[in-house]
Coordinates of C-alpha atoms and ligand atoms in Angstrom, one line a residue:
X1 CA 115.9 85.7 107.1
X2 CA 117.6 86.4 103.5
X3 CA 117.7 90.1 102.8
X4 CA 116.1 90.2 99.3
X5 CA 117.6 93.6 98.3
X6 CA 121.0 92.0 98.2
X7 CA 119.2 89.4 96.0
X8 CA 117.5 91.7 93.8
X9 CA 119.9 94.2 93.4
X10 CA 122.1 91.7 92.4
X11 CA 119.2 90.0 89.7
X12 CA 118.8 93.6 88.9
X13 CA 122.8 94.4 88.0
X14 CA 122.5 91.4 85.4
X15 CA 121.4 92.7 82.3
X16 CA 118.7 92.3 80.0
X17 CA 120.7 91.7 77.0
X18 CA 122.3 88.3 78.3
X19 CA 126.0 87.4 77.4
X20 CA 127.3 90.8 78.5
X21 CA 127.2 90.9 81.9
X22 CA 130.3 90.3 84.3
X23 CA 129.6 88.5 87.0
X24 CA 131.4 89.0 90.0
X25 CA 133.8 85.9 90.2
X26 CA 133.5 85.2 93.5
X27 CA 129.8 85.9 93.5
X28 CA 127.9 82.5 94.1
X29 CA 125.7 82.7 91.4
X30 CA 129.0 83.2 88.7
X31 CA 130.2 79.2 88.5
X32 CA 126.1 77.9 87.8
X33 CA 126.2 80.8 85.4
X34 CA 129.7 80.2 84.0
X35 CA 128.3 76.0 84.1
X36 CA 125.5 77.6 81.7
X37 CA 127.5 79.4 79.5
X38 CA 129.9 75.9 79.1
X39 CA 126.7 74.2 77.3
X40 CA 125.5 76.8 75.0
X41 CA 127.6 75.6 72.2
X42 CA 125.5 72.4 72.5
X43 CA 121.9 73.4 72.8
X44 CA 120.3 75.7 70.2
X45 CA 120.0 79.5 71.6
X46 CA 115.9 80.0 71.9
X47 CA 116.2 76.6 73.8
X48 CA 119.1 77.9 76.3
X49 CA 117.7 81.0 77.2
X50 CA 114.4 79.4 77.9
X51 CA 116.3 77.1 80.5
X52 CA 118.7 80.5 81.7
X53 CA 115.0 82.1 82.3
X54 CA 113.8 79.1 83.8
X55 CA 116.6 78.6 86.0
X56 CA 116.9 82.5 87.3
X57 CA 113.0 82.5 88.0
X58 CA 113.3 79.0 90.2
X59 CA 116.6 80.6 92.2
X60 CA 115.0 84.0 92.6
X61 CA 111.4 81.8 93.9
X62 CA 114.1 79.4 95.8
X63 CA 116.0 82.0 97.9
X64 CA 112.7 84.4 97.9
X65 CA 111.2 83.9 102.2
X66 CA 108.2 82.7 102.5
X67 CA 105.5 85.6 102.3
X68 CA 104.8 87.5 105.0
X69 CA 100.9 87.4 105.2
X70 CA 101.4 83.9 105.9
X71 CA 103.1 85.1 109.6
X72 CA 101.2 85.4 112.5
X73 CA 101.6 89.1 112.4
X74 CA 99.5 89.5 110.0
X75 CA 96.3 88.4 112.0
X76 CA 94.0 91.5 112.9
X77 CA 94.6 91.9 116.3
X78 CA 91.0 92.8 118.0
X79 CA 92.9 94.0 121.3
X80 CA 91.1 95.3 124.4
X81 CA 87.2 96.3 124.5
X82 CA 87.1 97.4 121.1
X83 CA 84.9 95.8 118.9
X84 CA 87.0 95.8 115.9
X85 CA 85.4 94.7 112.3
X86 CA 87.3 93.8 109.5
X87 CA 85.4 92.9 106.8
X88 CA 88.0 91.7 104.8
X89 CA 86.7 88.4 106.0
X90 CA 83.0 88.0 106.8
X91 CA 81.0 91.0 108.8
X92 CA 80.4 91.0 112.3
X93 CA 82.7 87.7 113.9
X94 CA 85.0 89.8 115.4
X95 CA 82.4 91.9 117.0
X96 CA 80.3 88.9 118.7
X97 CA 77.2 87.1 118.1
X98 CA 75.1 89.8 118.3
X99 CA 77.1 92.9 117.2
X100 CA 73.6 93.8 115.4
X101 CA 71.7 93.8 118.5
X102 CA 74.0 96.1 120.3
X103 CA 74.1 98.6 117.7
X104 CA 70.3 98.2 116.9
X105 CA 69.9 99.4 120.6
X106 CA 72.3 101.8 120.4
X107 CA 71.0 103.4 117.6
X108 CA 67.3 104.0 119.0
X109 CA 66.8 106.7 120.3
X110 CA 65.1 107.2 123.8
X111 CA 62.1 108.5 122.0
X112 CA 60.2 108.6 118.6
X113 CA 61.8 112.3 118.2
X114 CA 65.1 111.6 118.8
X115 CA 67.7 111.0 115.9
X116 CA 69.3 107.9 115.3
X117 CA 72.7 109.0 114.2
X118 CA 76.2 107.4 112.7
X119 CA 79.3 109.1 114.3
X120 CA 81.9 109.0 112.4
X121 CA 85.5 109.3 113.6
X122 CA 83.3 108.8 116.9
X123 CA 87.0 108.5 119.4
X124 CA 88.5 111.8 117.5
X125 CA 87.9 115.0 119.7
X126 CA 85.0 116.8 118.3
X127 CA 83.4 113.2 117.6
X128 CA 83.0 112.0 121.3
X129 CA 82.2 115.4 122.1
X130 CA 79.2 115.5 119.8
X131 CA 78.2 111.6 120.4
X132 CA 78.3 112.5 123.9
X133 CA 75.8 115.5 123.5
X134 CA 74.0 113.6 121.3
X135 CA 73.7 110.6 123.8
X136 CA 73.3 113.0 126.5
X137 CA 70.3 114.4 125.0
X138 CA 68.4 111.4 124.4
X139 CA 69.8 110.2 120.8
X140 CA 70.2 107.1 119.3
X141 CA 73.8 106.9 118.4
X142 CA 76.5 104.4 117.1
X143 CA 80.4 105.2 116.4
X144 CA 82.8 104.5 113.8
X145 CA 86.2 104.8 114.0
X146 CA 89.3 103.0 112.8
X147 CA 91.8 104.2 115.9
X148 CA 94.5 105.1 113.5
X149 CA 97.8 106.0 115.2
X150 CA 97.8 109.3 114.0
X151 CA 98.3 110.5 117.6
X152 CA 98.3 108.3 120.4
X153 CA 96.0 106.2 120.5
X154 CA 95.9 105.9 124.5
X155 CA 93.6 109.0 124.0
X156 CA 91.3 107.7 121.6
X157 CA 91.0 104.4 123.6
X158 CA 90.1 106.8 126.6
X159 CA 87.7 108.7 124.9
X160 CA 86.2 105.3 123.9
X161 CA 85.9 104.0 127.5
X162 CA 83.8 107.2 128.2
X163 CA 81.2 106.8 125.0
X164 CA 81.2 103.0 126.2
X165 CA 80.3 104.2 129.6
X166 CA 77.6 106.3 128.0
X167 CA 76.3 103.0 126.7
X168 CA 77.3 104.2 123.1
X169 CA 78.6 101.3 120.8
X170 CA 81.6 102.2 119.0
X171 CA 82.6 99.7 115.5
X172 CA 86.3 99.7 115.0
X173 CA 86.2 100.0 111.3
X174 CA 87.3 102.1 108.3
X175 CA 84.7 104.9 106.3
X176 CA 86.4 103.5 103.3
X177 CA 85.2 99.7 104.0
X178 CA 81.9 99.5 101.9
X179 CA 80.9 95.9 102.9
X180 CA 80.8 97.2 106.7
X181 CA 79.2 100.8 105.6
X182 CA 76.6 98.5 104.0
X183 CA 76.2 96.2 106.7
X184 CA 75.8 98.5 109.4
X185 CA 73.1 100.9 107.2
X186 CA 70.6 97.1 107.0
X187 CA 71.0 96.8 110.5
X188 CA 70.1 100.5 111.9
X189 CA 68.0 102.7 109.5
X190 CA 70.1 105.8 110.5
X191 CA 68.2 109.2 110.8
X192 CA 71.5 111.2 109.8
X193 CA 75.2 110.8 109.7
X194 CA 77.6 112.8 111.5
X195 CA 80.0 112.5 109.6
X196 CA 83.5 113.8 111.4
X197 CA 86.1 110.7 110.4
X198 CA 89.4 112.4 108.6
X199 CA 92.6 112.8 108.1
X200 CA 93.3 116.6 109.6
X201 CA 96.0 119.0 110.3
X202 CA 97.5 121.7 108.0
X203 CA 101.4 120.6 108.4
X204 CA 101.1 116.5 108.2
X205 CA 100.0 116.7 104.9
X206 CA 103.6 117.2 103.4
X207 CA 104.2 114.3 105.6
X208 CA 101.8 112.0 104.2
X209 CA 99.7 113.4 101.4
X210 CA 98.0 110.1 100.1
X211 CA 96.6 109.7 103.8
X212 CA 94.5 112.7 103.2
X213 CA 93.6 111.5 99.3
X214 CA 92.7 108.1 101.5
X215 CA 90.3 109.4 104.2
X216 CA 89.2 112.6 103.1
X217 CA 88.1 111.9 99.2
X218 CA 88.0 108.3 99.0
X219 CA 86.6 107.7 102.7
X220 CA 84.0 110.5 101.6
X221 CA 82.8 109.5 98.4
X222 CA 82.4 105.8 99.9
X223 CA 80.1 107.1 102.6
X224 CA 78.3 109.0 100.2
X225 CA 78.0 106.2 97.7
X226 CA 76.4 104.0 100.5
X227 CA 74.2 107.2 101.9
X228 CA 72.7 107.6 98.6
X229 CA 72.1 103.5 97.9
X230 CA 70.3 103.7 101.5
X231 CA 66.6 103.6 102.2
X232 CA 65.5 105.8 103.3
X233 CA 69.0 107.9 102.8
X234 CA 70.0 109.5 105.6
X235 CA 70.8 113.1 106.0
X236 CA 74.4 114.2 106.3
X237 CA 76.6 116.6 107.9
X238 CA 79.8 117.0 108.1
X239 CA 83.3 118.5 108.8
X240 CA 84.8 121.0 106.5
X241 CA 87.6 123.4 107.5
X242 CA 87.9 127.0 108.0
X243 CA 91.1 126.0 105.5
X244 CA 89.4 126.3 102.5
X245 CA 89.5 130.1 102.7
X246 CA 93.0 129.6 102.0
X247 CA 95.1 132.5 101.1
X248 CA 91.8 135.0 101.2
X249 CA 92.3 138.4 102.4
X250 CA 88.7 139.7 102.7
X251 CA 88.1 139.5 106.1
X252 CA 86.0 138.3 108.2
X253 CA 85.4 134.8 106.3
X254 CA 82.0 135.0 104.6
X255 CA 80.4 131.3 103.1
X256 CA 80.3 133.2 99.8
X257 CA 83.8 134.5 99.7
X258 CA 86.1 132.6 97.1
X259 CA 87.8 129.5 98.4
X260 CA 89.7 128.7 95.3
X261 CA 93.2 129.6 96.8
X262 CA 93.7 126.5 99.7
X263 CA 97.4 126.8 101.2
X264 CA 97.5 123.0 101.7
X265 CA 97.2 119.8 100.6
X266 CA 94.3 119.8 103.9
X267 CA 92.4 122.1 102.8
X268 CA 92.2 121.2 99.2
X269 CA 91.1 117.8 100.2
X270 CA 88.1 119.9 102.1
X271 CA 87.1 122.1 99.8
X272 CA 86.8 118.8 97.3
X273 CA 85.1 117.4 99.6
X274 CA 82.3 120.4 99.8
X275 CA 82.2 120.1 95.7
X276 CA 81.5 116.1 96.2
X277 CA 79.2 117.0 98.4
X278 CA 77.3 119.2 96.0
X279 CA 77.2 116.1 93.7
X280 CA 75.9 113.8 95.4
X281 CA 73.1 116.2 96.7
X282 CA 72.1 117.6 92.8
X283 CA 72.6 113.8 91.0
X284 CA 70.7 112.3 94.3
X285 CA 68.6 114.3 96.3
X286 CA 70.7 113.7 99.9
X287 CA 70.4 116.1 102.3
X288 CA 73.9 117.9 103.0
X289 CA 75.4 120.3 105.3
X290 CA 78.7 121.0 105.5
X291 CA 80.7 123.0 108.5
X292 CA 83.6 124.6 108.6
X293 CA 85.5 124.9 112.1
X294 CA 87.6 127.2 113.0
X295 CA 90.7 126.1 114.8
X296 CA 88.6 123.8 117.8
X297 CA 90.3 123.5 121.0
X298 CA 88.8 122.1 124.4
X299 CA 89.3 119.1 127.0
X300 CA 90.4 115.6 125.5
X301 CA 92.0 117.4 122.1
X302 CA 94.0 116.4 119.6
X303 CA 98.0 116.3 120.5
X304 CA 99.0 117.7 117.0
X305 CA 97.6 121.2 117.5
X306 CA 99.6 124.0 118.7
X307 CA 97.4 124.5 121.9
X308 CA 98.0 121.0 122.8
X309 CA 102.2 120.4 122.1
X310 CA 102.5 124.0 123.4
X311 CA 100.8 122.9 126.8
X312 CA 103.0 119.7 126.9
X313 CA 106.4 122.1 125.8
X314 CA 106.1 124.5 128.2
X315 CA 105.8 121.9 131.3
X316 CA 108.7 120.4 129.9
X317 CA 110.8 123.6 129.6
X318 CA 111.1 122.5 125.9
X319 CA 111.1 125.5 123.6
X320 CA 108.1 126.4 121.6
X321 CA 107.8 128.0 118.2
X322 CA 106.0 130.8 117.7
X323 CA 105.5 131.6 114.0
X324 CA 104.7 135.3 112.8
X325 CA 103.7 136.3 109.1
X326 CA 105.8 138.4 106.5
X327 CA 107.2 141.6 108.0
X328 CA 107.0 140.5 111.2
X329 CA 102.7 140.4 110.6
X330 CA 101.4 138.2 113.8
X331 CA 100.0 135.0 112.6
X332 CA 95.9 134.7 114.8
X333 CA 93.8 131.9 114.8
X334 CA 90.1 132.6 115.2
X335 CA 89.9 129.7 118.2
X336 CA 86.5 127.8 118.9
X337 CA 85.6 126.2 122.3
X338 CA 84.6 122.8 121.7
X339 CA 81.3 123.0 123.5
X340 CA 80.1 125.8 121.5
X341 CA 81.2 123.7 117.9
X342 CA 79.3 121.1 119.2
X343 CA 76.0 123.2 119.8
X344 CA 76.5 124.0 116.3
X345 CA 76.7 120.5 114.7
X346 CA 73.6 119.7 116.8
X347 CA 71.6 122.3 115.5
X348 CA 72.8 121.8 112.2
X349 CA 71.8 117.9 112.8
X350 CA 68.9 119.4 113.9
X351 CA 67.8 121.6 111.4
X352 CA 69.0 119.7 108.4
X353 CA 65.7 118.7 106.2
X354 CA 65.3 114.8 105.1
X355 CA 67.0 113.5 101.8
X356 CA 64.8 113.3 98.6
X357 CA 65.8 110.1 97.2
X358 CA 66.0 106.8 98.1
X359 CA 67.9 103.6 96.6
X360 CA 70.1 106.1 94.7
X361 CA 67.2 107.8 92.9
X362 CA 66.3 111.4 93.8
X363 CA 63.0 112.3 93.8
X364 CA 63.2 116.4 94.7
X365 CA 65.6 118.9 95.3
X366 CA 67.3 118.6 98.2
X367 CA 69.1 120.8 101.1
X368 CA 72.9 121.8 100.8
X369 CA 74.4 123.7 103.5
X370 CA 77.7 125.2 104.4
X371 CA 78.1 127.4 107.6
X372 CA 81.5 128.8 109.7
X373 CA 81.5 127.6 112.8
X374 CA 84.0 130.1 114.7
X375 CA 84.6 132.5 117.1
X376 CA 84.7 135.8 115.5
X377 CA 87.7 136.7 117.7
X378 CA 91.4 135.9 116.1
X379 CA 93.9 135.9 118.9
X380 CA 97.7 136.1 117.2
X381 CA 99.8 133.4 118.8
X382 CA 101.5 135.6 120.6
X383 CA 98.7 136.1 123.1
X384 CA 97.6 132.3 122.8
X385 CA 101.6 131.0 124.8
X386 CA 101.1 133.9 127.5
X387 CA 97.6 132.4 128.7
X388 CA 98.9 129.6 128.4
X389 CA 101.6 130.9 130.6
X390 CA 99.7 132.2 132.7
X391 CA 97.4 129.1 133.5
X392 CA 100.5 126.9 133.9
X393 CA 102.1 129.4 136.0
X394 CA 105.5 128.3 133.6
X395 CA 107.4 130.7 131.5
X396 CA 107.5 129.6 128.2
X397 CA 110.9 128.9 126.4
X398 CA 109.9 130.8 123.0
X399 CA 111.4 131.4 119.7
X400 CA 109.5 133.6 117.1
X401 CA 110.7 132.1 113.5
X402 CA 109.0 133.4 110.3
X403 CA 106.1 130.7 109.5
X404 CA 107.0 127.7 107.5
X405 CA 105.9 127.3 103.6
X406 CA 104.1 124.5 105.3
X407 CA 100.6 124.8 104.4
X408 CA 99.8 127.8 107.4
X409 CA 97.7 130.5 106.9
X410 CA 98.7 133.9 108.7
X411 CA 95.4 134.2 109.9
X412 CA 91.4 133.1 110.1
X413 CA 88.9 135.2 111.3
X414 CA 85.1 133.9 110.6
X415 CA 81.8 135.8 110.2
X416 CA 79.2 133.5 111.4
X417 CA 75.9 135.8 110.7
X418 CA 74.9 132.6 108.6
X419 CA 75.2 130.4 111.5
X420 CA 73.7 132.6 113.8
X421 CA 70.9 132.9 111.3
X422 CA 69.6 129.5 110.5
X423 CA 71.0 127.5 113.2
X424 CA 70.7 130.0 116.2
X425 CA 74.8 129.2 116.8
X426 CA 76.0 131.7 119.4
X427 CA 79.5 131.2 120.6
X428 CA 80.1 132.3 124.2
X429 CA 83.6 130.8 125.6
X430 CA 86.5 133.0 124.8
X431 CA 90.4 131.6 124.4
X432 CA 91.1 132.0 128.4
X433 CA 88.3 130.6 129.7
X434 CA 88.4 127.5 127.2
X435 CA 92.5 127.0 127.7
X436 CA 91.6 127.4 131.6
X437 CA 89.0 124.2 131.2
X438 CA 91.8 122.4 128.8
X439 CA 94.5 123.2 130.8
X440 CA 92.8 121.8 133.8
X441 CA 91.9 118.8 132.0
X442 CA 95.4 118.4 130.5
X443 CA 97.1 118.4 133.6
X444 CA 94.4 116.0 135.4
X445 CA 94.5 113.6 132.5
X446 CA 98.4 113.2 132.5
X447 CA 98.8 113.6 136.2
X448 CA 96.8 110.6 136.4
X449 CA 98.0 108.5 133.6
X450 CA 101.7 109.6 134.2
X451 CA 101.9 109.5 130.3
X452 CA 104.0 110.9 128.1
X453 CA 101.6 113.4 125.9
X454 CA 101.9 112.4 122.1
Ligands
LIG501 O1 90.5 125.8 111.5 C1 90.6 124.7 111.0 O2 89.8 124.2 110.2 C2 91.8 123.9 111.3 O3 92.3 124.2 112.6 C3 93.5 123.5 112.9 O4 94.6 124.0 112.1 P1 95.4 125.3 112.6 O5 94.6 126.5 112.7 O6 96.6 125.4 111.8 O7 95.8 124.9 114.1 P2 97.2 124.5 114.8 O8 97.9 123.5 114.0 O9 96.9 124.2 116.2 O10 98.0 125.9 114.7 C4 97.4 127.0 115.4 C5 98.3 128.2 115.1 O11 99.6 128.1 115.7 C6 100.6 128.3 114.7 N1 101.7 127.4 115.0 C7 101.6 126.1 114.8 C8 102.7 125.3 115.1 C9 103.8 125.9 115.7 O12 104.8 125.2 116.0 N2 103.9 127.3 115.9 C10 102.8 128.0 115.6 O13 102.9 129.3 115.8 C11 99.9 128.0 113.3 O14 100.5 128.7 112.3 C12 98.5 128.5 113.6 O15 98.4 129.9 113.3 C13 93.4 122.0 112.9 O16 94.7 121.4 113.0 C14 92.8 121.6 111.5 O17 92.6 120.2 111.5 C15 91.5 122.4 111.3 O18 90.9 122.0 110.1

């Protein structure tokens, strides 16, 4: 196929102001433009650029390939068991006749008590944790996820096999689709949304900054705007980040202390979404809590973390970094068992009070949350690799390097007397006993697949 930047860097090099350009002699464009030139004497100048125009516009449309959304490649591709939905078409073909049906039963829950909640990012790791509890428990549940390649998206298609086990339908769809946001609220009146779909990690977002702007702030608003258009509205919670606290030096993290300082792009995108979320709770009466985890680690994780890649390093003998703060300061992490996060996002699904409005009007005040969900135990880095060391029975390659300008924090540390309060959250699995469950996981999970970990 014709390389167009040859082509258009070419068009480009010819100037605006015609006449002054020297063409290239050999170039095959220079004799039909030389050809040109030869009649100009004869044909009045408007009337012979209008032709010169004419003439580059057909060559550049003439040599131009045929577009590529016409290829085959560009079809969505519904692989596998996933029921994927794009709506950029109609709703619902790609997901069978009766996609409906199999949410609407989904969604019930096994009885009148019972929630009937929206997962979203339903294959990330806290999200089939929760659905799981959730489902577990007797709660009507249905997943949305777009199974972005973010990490490998083997694990995410494993995670989905066990929520489809469950007998938990999973959409393959975006939060920032609106036609399938709307579609799926007329078919299941949803109790509450749990709402877990974003991009994370501190480090990718000098990577891919827009991603964040994407799925954390657009994805969010476009949830809420269809939450607050729903009747009834459902009520919402959903993930902050323990990175909001930023560069704060008060420790332990309080819900009141000042979050204006965030160290990355991550973190800003959270603590905008918390401000959002204030909006749409005071302009429209939905019900919102927000949580902020602290550093989440636990069986079927997410690849980018440190836990995680350190795990997969150190079995490969491949060196690890271990970053430390300024002066040598050790660089902790206040590390939360999965199991324990999810208790708190069930009592905090629990506990959170219905929306006021309905159809986008607000009829009362309405709840707004925000809670730490962490561990109250920082454990420098240091201390996280010899565990680690430890369960693997593998001597870790280490270097200590100063950490990166990369959006890190030198340390979180979280006072959850709020959570302990009004959701009766009580964390109870400290760092080596949860890396002993992950680590036995880890190695099962690979030592079956014979994958390579992301
Ligand atoms: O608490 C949270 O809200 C956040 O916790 C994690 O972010 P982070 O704490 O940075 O977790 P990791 O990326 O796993 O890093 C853990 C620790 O290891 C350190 N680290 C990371 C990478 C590395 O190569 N070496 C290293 O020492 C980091 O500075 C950090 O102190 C998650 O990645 C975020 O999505 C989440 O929002």
């Amino acid at each position: 196929m014709t390389q167009l930047k040859p082509i258009l860097s070419h068009l480009d090099a010819i100037p605006s102001t015609p006449g002054k350009c020297k063409l290239d002699k050999t170039s095959p464009y220079h004799s039909t433009f030389h050809r040109l030139r030869l009649h100009s004497a004869l044909l009045p100048r408007r009337t012979l650029w209008s032709f010169i125009f004419l003439f580059l516009i057909l060559l550049f449309l003439f040599l131009s390939p045929p577009s590529a959304t016409s290829s085959a490649s560009n079809a969505s591709v519904n692989g596998g068991k996933r029921r994927s939905l794009h709506t950029a078409a109609v709703v619902g073909p790609s997901l069978g006749p009766n996609w409906e049906n199999r949410a609407w039963a989904s969604a019930r829950p096994a009885s009148k008590s019972g929630l009937s909640v929206l997962v979203t990012g339903a294959v990330g790791f806290v999200g089939a944790h929760v659905s799981l509890a959730l489902k577990k428990r007797g709660d009507g549940i249905v997943g949305l996820d777009n199974f972005n390649s973010y990490y490998e998206t083997g694990l995410k298609k494993a995670r989905n096999s066990l929520l489809e086990k469950s007998g938990i339908f999973v959409v393959e769809g975006d939060i920032n689709d609106a036609a399938l946001l709307r579609k799926l609220f007329e078919t299941v009146k949803f109790t509450h949304v749990m709402h877990l779909a974003a991009q994370a990690g501190v480090r990718y977002a000098m990577k891919n900054p827009m991603s964040y702007i994407h799925s954390n702030v657009d994805g969010f608003v476009n949830l809420l705007e269809i939450c607050k258009a729903a009747n009834p509205q459902p009520a919402v919670v959903w993930a902050s980040s323990s990175s909001v606290y930023g560069l704060n030096s008060k420790v332990p993290f309080s819900e009141k202390d000042r979050t204006d300082q965030p160290a990355s792009l991550y973190a800003a995108t959270k603590k905008a979404g918390e401000e959002i979320a204030h909006t749409y709770n005071h302009i429209y009466g939905l019900s919102l809590t927000g949580l902020r985890f602290f550093t989440v680690y636990g069986p079927w994780g997410r690849p980018d973390m440190a836990y995680y890649f350190f795990t997969k390093d150190i079995l490969r003998g491949k060196e690890i970094k271990i970053y430390e703060g300024v002066d040598h300061g050790t660089v902790a992490r206040d590390f939360t068992y999965i199991d324990d996060v999810v208790k708190g996002c069930l009592a905090a699904l629990d506990t959170a009070k219905k929306s006021t409005g309905s159809g986008g009007k607000k009829r009362g005040a309405a709840q707004f949350r925000i809670y730490n969900l962490g561990n109250t135990t920082p454990v420098p880095i240091g201390r996280l690799v010899s565990i680690l060391e430890k369960l693997l029975r593998v001597k870790a390659k280490k270097k200590v390097i100063q950490m990166p300008r990369n959006g890190d924090v030198p340390f979180t540390h979280a006072n959850i007397s709020l959570a302990h309060k009004e959701l009766g959250y009580k964390p109870t699995t400290d760092l080596e006993a949860g890396l002993k469950k992950f680590v036995k996981w880890y190695v099962g999970y690979y030592g079956s697949k014979k994958k390579s970990a992301w």
